[in-house]
Coordinates of N, CA and C in Angstrom, one line a residue:
Chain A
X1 N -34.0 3.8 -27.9 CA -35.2 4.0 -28.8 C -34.7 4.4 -30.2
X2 N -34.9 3.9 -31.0 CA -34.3 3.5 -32.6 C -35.1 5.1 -33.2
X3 N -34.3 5.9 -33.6 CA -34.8 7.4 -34.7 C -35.5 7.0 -36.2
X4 N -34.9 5.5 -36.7 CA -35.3 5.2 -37.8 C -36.7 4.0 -37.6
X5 N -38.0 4.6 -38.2 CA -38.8 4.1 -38.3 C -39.2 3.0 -39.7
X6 N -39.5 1.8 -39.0 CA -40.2 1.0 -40.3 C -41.4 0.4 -39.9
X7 N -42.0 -0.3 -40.4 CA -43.1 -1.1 -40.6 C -43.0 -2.7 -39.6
X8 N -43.5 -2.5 -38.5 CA -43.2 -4.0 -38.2 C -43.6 -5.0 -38.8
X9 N -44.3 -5.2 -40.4 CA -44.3 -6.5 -41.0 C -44.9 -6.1 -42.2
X10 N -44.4 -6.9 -42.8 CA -45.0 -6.2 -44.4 C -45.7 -8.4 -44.9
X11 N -46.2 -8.2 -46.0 CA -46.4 -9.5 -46.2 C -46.6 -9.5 -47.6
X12 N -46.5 -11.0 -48.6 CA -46.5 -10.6 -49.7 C -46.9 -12.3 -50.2
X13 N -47.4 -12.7 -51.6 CA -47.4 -14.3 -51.5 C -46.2 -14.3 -52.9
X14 N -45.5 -15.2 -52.9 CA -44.8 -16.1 -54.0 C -44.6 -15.2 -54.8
X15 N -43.5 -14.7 -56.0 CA -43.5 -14.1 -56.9 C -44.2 -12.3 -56.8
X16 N -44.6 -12.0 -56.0 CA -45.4 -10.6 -55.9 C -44.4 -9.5 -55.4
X17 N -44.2 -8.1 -54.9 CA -43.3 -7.0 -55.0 C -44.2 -6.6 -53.4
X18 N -42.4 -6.7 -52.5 CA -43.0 -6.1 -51.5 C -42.2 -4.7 -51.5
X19 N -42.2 -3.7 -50.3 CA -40.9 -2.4 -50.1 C -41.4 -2.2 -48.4
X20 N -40.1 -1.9 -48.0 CA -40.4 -1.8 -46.8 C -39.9 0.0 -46.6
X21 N -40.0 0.6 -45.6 CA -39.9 2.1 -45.5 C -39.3 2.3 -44.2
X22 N -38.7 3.1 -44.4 CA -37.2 3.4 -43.3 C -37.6 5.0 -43.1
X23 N -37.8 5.7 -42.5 CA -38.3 7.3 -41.8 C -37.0 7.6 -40.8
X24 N -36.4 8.1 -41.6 CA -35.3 9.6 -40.5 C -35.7 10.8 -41.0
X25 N -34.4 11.0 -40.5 CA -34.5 12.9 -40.2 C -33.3 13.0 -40.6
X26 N -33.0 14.3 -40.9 CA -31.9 15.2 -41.6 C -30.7 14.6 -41.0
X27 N -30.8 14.4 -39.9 CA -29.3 14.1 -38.9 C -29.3 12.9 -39.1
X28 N -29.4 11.8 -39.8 CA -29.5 10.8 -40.2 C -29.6 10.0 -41.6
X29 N -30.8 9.9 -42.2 CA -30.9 9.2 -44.1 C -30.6 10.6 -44.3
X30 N -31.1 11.8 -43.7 CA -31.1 13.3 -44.9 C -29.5 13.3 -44.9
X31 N -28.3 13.0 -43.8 CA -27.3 13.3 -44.2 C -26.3 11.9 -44.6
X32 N -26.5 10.8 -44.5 CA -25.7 10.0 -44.7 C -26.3 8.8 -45.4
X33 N -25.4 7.8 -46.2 CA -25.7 6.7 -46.8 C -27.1 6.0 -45.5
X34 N -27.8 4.6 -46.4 CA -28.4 4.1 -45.7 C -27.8 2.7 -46.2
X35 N -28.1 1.6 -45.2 CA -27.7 0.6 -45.1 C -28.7 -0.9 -44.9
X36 N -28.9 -1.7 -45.7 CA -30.1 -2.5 -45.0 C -29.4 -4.0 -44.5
X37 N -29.7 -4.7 -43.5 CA -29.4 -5.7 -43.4 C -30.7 -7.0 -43.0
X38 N -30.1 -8.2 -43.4 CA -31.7 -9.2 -43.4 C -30.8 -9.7 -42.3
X39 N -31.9 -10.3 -41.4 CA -32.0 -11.4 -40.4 C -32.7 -12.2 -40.2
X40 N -32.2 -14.0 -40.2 CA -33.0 -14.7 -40.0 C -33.1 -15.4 -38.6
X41 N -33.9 -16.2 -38.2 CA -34.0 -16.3 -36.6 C -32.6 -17.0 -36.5
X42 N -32.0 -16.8 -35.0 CA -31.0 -17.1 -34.4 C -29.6 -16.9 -35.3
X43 N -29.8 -16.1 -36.1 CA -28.4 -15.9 -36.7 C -28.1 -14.7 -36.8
X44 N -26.8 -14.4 -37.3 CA -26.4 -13.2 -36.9 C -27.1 -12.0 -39.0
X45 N -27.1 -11.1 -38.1 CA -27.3 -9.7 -39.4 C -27.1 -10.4 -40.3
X46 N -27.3 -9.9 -41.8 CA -26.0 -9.9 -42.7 C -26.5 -8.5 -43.9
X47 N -25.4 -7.8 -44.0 CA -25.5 -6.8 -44.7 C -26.1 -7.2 -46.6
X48 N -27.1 -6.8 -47.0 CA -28.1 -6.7 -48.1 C -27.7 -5.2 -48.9
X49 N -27.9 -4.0 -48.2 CA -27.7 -3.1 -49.2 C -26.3 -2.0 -48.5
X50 N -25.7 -1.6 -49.2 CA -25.0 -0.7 -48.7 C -25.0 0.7 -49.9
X51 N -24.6 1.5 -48.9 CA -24.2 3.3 -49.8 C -26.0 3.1 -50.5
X52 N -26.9 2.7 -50.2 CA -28.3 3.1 -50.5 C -28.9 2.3 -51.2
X53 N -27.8 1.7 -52.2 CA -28.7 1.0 -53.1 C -27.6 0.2 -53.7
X54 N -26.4 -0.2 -53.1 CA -25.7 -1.3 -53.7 C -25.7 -2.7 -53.1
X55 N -25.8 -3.6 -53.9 CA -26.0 -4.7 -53.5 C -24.5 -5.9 -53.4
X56 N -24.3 -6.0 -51.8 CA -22.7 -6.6 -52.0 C -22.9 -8.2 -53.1
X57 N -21.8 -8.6 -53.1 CA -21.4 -9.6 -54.0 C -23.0 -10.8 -53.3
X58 N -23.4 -11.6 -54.0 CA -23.9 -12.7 -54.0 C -25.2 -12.2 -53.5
X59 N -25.8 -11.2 -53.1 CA -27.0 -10.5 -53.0 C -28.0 -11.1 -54.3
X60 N -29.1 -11.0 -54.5 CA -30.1 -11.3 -55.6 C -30.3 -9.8 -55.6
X61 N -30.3 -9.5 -57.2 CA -31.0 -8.5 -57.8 C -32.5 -8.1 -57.5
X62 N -33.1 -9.4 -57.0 CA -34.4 -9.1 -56.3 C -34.8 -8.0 -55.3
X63 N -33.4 -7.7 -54.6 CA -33.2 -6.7 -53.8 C -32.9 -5.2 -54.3
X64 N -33.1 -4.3 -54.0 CA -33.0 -2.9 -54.0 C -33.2 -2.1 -53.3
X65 N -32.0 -1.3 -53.1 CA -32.4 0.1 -52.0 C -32.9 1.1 -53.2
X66 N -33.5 2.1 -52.0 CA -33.4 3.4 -52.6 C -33.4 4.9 -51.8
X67 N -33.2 5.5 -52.1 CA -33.2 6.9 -51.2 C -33.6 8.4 -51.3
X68 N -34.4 9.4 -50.9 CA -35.3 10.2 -51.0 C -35.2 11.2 -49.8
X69 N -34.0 12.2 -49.9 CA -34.4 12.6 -48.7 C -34.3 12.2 -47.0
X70 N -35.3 12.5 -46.7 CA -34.8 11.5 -45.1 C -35.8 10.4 -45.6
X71 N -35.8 9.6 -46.2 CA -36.8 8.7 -46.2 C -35.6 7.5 -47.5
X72 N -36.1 6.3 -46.6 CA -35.6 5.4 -48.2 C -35.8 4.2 -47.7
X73 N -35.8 3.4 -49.0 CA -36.7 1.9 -48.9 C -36.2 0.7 -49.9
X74 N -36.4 -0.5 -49.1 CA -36.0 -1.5 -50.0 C -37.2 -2.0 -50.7
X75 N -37.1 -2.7 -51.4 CA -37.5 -3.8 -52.5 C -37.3 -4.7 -52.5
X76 N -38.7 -5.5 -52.6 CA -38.1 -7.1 -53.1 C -38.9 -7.3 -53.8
X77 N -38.3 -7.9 -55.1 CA -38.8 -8.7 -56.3 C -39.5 -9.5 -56.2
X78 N -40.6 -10.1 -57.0 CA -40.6 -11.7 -57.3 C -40.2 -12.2 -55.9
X79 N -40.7 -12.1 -54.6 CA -40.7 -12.8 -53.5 C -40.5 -14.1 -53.4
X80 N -39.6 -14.6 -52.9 CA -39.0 -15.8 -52.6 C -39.5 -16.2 -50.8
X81 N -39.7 -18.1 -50.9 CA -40.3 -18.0 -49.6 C -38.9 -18.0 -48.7
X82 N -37.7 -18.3 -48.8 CA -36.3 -18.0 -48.5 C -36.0 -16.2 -48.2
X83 N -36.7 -15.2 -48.4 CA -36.6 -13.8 -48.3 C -37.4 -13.5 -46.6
X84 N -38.3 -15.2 -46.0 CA -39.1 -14.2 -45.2 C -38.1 -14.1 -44.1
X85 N -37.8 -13.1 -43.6 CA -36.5 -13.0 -42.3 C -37.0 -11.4 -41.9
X86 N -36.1 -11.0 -41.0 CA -36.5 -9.5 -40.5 C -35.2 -8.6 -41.0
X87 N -35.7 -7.6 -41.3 CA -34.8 -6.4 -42.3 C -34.7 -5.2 -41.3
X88 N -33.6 -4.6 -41.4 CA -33.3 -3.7 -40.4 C -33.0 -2.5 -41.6
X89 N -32.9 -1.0 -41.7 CA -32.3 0.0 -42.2 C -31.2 0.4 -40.8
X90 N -30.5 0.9 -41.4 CA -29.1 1.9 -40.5 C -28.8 3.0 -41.0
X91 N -27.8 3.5 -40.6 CA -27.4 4.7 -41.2 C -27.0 5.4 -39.9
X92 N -25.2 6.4 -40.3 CA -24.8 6.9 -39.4 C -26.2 8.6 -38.4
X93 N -25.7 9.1 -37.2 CA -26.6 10.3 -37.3 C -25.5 11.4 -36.3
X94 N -25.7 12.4 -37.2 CA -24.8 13.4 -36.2 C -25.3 14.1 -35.5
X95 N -26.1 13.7 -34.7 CA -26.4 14.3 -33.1 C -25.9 13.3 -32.3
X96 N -25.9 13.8 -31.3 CA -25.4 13.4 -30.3 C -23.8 12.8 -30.2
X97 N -23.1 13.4 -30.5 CA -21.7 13.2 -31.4 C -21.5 12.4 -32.0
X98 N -22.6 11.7 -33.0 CA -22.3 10.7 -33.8 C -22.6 9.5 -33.3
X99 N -23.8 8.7 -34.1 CA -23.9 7.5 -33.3 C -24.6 6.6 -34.8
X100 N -24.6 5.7 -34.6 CA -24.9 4.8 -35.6 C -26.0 4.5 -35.5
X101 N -27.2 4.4 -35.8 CA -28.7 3.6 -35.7 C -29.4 2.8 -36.8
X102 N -30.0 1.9 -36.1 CA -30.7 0.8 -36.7 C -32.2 1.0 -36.8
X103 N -32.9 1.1 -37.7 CA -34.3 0.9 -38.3 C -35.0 -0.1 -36.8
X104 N -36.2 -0.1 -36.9 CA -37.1 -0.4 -35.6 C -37.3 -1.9 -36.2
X105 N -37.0 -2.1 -37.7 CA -37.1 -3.6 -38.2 C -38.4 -4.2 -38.7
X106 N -38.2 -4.5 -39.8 CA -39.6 -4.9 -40.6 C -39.5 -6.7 -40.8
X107 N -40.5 -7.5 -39.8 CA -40.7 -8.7 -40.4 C -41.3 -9.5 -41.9
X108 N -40.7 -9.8 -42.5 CA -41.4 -10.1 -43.7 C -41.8 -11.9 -43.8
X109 N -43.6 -11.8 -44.2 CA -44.0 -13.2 -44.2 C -44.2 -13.0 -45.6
X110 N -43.9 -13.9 -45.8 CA -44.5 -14.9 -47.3 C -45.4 -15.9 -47.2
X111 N -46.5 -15.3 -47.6 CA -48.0 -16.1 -47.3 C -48.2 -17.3 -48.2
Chain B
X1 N -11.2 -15.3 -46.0 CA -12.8 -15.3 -45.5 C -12.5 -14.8 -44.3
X2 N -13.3 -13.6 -44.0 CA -13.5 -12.7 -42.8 C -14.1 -13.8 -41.7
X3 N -13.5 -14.0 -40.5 CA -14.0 -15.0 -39.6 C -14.1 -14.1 -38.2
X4 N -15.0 -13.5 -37.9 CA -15.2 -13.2 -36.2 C -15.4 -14.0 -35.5
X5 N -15.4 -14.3 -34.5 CA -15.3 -15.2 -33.2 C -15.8 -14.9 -31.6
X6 N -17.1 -14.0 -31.3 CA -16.9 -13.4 -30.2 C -17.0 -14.5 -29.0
X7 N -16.5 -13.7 -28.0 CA -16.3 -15.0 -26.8 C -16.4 -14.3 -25.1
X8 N -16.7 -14.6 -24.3 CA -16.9 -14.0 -22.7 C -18.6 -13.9 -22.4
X9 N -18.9 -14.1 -23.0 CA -20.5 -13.7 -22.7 C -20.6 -15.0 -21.4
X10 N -21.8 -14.5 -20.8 CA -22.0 -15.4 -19.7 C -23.4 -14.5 -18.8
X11 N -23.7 -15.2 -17.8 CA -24.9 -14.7 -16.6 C -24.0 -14.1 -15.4
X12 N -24.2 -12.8 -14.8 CA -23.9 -12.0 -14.4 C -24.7 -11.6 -13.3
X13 N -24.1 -11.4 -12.1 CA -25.5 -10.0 -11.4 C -25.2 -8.3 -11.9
X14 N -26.6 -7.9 -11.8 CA -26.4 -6.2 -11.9 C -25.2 -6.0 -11.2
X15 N -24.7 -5.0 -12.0 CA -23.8 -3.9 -11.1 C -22.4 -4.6 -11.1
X16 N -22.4 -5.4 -11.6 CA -20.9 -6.2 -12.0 C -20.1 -6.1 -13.3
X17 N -19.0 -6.7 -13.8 CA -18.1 -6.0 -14.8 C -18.2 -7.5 -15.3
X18 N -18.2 -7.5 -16.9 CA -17.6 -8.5 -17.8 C -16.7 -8.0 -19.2
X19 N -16.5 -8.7 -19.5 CA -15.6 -8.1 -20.8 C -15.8 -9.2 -21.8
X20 N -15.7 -8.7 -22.9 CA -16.4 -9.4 -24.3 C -14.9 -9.5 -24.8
X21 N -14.4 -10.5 -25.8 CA -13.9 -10.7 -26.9 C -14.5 -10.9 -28.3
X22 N -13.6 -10.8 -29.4 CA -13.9 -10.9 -30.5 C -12.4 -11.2 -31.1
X23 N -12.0 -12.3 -31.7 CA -10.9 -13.2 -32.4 C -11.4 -12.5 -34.2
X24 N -10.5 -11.7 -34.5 CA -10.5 -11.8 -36.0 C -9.6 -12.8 -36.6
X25 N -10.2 -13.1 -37.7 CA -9.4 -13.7 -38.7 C -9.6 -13.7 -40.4
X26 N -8.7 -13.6 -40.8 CA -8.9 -14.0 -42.6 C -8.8 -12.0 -43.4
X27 N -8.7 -11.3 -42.7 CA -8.2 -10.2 -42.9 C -7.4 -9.3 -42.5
X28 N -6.6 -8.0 -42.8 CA -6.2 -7.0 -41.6 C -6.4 -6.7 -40.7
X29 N -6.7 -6.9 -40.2 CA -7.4 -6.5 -38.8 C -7.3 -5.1 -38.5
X30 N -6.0 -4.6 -38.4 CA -5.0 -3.8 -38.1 C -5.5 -2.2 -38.8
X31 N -6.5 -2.9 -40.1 CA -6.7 -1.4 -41.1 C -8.0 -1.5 -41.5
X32 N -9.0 -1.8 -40.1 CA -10.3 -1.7 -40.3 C -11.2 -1.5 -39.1
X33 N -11.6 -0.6 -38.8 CA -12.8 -0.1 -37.7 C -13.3 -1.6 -37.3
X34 N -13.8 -1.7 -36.0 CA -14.9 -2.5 -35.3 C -15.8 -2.1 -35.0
X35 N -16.9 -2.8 -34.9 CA -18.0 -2.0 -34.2 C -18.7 -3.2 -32.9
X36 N -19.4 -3.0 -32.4 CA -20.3 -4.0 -31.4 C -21.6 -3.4 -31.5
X37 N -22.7 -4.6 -31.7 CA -23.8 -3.7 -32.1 C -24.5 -5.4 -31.2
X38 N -25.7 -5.2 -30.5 CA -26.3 -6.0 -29.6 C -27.9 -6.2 -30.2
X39 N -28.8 -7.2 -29.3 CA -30.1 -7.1 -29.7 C -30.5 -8.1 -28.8
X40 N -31.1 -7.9 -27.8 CA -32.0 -8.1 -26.7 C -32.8 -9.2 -27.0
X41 N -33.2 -10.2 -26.1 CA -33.9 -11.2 -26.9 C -35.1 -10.7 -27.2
X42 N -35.8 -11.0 -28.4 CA -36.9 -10.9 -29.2 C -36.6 -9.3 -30.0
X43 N -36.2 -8.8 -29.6 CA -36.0 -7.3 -30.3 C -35.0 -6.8 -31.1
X44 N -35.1 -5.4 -31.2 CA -34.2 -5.4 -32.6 C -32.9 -5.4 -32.5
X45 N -32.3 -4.6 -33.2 CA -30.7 -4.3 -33.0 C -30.4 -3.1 -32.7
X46 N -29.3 -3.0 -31.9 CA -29.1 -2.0 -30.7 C -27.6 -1.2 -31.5
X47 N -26.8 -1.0 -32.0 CA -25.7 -0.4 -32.2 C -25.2 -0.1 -30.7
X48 N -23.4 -0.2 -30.4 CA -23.1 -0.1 -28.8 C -21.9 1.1 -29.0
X49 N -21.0 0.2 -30.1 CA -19.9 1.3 -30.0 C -18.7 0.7 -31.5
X50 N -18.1 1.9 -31.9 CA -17.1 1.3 -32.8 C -15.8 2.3 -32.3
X51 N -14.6 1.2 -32.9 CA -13.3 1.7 -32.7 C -12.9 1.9 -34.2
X52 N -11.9 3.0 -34.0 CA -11.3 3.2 -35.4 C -10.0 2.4 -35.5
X53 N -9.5 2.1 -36.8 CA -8.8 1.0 -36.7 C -7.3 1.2 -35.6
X54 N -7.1 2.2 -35.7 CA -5.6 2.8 -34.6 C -6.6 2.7 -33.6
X55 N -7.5 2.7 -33.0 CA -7.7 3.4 -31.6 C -7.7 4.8 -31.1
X56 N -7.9 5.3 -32.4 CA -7.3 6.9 -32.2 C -8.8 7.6 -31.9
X57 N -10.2 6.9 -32.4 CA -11.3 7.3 -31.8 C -12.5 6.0 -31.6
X58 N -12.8 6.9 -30.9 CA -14.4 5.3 -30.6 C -15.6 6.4 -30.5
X59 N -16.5 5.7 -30.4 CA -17.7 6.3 -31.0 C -18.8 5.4 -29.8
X60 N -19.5 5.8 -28.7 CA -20.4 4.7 -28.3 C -22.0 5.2 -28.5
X61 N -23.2 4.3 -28.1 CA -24.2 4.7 -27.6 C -24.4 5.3 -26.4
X62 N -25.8 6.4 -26.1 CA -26.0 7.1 -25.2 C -26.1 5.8 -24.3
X63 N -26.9 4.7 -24.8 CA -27.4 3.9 -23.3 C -25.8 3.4 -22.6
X64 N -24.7 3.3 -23.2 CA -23.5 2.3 -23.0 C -22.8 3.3 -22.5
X65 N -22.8 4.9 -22.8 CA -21.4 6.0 -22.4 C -21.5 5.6 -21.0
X66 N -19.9 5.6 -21.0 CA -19.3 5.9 -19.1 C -19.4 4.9 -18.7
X67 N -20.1 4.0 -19.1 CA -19.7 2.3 -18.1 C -19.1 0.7 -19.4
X68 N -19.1 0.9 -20.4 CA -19.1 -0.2 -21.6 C -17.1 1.0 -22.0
X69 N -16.0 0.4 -22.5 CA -15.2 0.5 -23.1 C -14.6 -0.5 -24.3
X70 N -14.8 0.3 -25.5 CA -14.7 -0.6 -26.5 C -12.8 -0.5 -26.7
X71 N -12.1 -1.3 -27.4 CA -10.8 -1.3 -27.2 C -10.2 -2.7 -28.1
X72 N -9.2 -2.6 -28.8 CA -8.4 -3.5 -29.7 C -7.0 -4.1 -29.5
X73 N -6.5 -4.7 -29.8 CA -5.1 -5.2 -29.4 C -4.9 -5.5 -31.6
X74 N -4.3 -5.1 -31.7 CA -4.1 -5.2 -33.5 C -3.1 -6.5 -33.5
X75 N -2.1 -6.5 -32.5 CA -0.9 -7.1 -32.2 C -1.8 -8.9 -32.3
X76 N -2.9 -8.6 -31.5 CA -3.3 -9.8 -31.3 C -5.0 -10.2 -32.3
X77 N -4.7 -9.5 -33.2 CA -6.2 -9.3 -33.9 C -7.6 -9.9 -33.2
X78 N -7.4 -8.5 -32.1 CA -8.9 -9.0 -30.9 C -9.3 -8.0 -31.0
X79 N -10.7 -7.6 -30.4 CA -11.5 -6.6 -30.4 C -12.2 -6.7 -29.2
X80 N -12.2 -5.9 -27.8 CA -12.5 -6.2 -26.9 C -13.9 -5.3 -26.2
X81 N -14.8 -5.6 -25.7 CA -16.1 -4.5 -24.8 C -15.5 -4.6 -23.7
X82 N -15.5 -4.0 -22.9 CA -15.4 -4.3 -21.2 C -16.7 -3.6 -21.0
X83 N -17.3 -3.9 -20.2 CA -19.0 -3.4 -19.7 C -18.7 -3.6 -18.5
X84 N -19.4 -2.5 -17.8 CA -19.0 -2.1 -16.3 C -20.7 -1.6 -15.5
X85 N -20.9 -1.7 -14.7 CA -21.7 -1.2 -14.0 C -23.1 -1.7 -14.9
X86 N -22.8 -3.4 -14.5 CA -24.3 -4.2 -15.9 C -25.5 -3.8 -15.4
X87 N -26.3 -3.5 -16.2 CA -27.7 -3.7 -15.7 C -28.6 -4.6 -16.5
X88 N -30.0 -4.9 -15.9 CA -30.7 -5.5 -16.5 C -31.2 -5.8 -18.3
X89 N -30.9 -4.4 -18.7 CA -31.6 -4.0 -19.7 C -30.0 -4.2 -21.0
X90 N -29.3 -4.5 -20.3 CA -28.0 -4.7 -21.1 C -27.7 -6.6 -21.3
X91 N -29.2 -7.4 -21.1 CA -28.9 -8.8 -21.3 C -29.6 -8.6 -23.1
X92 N -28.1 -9.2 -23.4 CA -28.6 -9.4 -25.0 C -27.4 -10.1 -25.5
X93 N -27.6 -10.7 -26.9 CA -26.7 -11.0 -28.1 C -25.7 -10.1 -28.2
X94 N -24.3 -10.1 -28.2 CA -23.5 -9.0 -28.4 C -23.0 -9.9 -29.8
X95 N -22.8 -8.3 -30.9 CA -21.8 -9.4 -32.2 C -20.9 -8.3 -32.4
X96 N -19.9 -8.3 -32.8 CA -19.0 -7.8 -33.2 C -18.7 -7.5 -34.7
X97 N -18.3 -6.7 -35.5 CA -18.8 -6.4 -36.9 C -17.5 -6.0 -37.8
X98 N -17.2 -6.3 -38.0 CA -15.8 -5.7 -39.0 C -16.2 -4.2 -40.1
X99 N -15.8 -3.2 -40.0 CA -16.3 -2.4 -40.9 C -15.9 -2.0 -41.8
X100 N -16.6 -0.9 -42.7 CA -16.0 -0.3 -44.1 C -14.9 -0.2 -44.4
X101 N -14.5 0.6 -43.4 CA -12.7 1.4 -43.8 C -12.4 1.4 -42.4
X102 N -11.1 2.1 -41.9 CA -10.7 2.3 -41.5 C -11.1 3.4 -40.0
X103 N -11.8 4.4 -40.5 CA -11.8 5.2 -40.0 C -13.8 4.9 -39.1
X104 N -13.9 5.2 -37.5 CA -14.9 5.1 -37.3 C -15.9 5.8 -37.5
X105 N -15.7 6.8 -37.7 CA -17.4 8.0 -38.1 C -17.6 7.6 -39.3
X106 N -19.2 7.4 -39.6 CA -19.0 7.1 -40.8 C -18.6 5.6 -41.2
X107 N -18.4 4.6 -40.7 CA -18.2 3.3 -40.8 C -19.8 2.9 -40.5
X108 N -19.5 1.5 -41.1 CA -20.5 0.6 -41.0 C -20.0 -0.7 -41.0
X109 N -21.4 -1.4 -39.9 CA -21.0 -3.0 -39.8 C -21.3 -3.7 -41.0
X110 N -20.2 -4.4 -41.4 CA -20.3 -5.1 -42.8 C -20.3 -6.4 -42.7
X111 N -19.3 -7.3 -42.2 CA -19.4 -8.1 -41.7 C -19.5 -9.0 -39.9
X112 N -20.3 -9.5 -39.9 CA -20.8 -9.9 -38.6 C -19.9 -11.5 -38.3
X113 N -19.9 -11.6 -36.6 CA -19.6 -12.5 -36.1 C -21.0 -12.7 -35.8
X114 N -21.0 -14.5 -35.3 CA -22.3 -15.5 -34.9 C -22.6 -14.6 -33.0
X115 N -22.0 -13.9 -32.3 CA -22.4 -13.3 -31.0 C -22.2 -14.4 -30.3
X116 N -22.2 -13.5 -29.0 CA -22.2 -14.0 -27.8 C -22.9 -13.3 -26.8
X117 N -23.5 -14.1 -25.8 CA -25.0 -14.2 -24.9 C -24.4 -13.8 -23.6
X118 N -25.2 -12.2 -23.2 CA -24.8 -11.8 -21.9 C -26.5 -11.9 -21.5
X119 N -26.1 -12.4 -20.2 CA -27.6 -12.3 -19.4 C -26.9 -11.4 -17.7
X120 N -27.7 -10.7 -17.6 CA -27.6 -9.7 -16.4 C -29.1 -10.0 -15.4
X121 N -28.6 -10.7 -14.5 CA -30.0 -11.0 -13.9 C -29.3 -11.4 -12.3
X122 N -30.3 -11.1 -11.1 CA -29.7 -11.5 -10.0 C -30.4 -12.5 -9.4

């Protein structure tokens, strides 16, 4: 059972500003980087934001993390219909002697 | 170019043992954490377990402790799960992840292999 909460689907049409929202607790976003990655069907992850709000090489600026606490969230710009895939947050948590967790995962449509 | 490869997956009965590979290539192998992170068909993604790049710690999930052993061969740039005592609820995508640095607490999957398909069913 995933500690980090999201939104199972956000939706948005062509060019419009979606964010999707990631909910932990102290032992988790409150103490460590957050991480987002996009997935599209049948393929594997691929990492989108890392350390909160960096965007690795070849990423679109369209994208943005941010972070608040136990709480933090992506951005998407100017929605592209190429962006609709499903978005996971992570981030390490120190309970339970340390375990890594993944966001409950937000589908995104482009209407 | 970072190339993962995972490989062993297969259909299984409960209560039996399989063991996963993962072939690195196009990097060190040697001076970088692994991780194996799963996802059940239709659902999300599971995190299982990471190794630090020595082997000197591993890190697993509560559902995987005491029967799943994560483990590396550097010599042979492989990254190995052995899963032991399968159950039902352990049929999923397994991928294998190359991570940050070196060291596993605190690491993250950064780059991903395409997975490999365990089905646990009798």
């Amino acid at each position: 059972q995933s500690v980090l909460i999201q939104p199972p689907s956000v939706s948005g049409t062509p060019g419009q500003s979606v964010t999707i929202s990631c909910s932990g607790s102290s032992s988790n976003v409150g103490s460590d980087t957050v991480h987002w990655f996009q997935q599209f069907p049948g393929t594997a992850p691929k990492l989108l934001i890392y350390t909160n709000n960096q965007r690795p090489s070849g990423v679109p600026d369209r994208f943005s993390g941010s972070k608040s606490g136990t709480s933090a969230s992506l951005a998407i710009s100017g929605l592209q219909s190429e962006d609709e895939a499903d978005y996971y947050c992570a981030a390490w948590d120190d309970s339970q002697d340390g375990v890594y967790v993944f966001g409950t995962g937000t589908k995104v449509t482009v209407l | 170019q970072v190339h993962l490869v995972e490989s062993g997956g297969g259909v299984v009965q409960p209560g039996t043992s399989l063991r996963l590979s993962c072939a690195a290539s196009g990097f060190t192998f040697g001076a970088y954490a692994m991780h194996w992170v799963r996802q059940a068909p239709g659902k999300g993604l599971e995190w299982v377990a990471v190794v630090s790049s020595n082997e000197g710690s591993q890190y697993y999930a509560e559902s995987v402790k005491g029967r799943f052993t994560i483990s590396r061969d550097n010599s042979r740039n492989t990254l190995f799960l052995q899963m032991d005592s399968l159950r039902g609820e352990d049929t999923a995508m397994y991928y294998c992840a190359k991570a940050t640095g070196w060291v596993a607490a605190k690491s993250q999957p950064i780059i991903w292999g395409q997975g490999t398909l365990v089905a646990v069913s009798s």
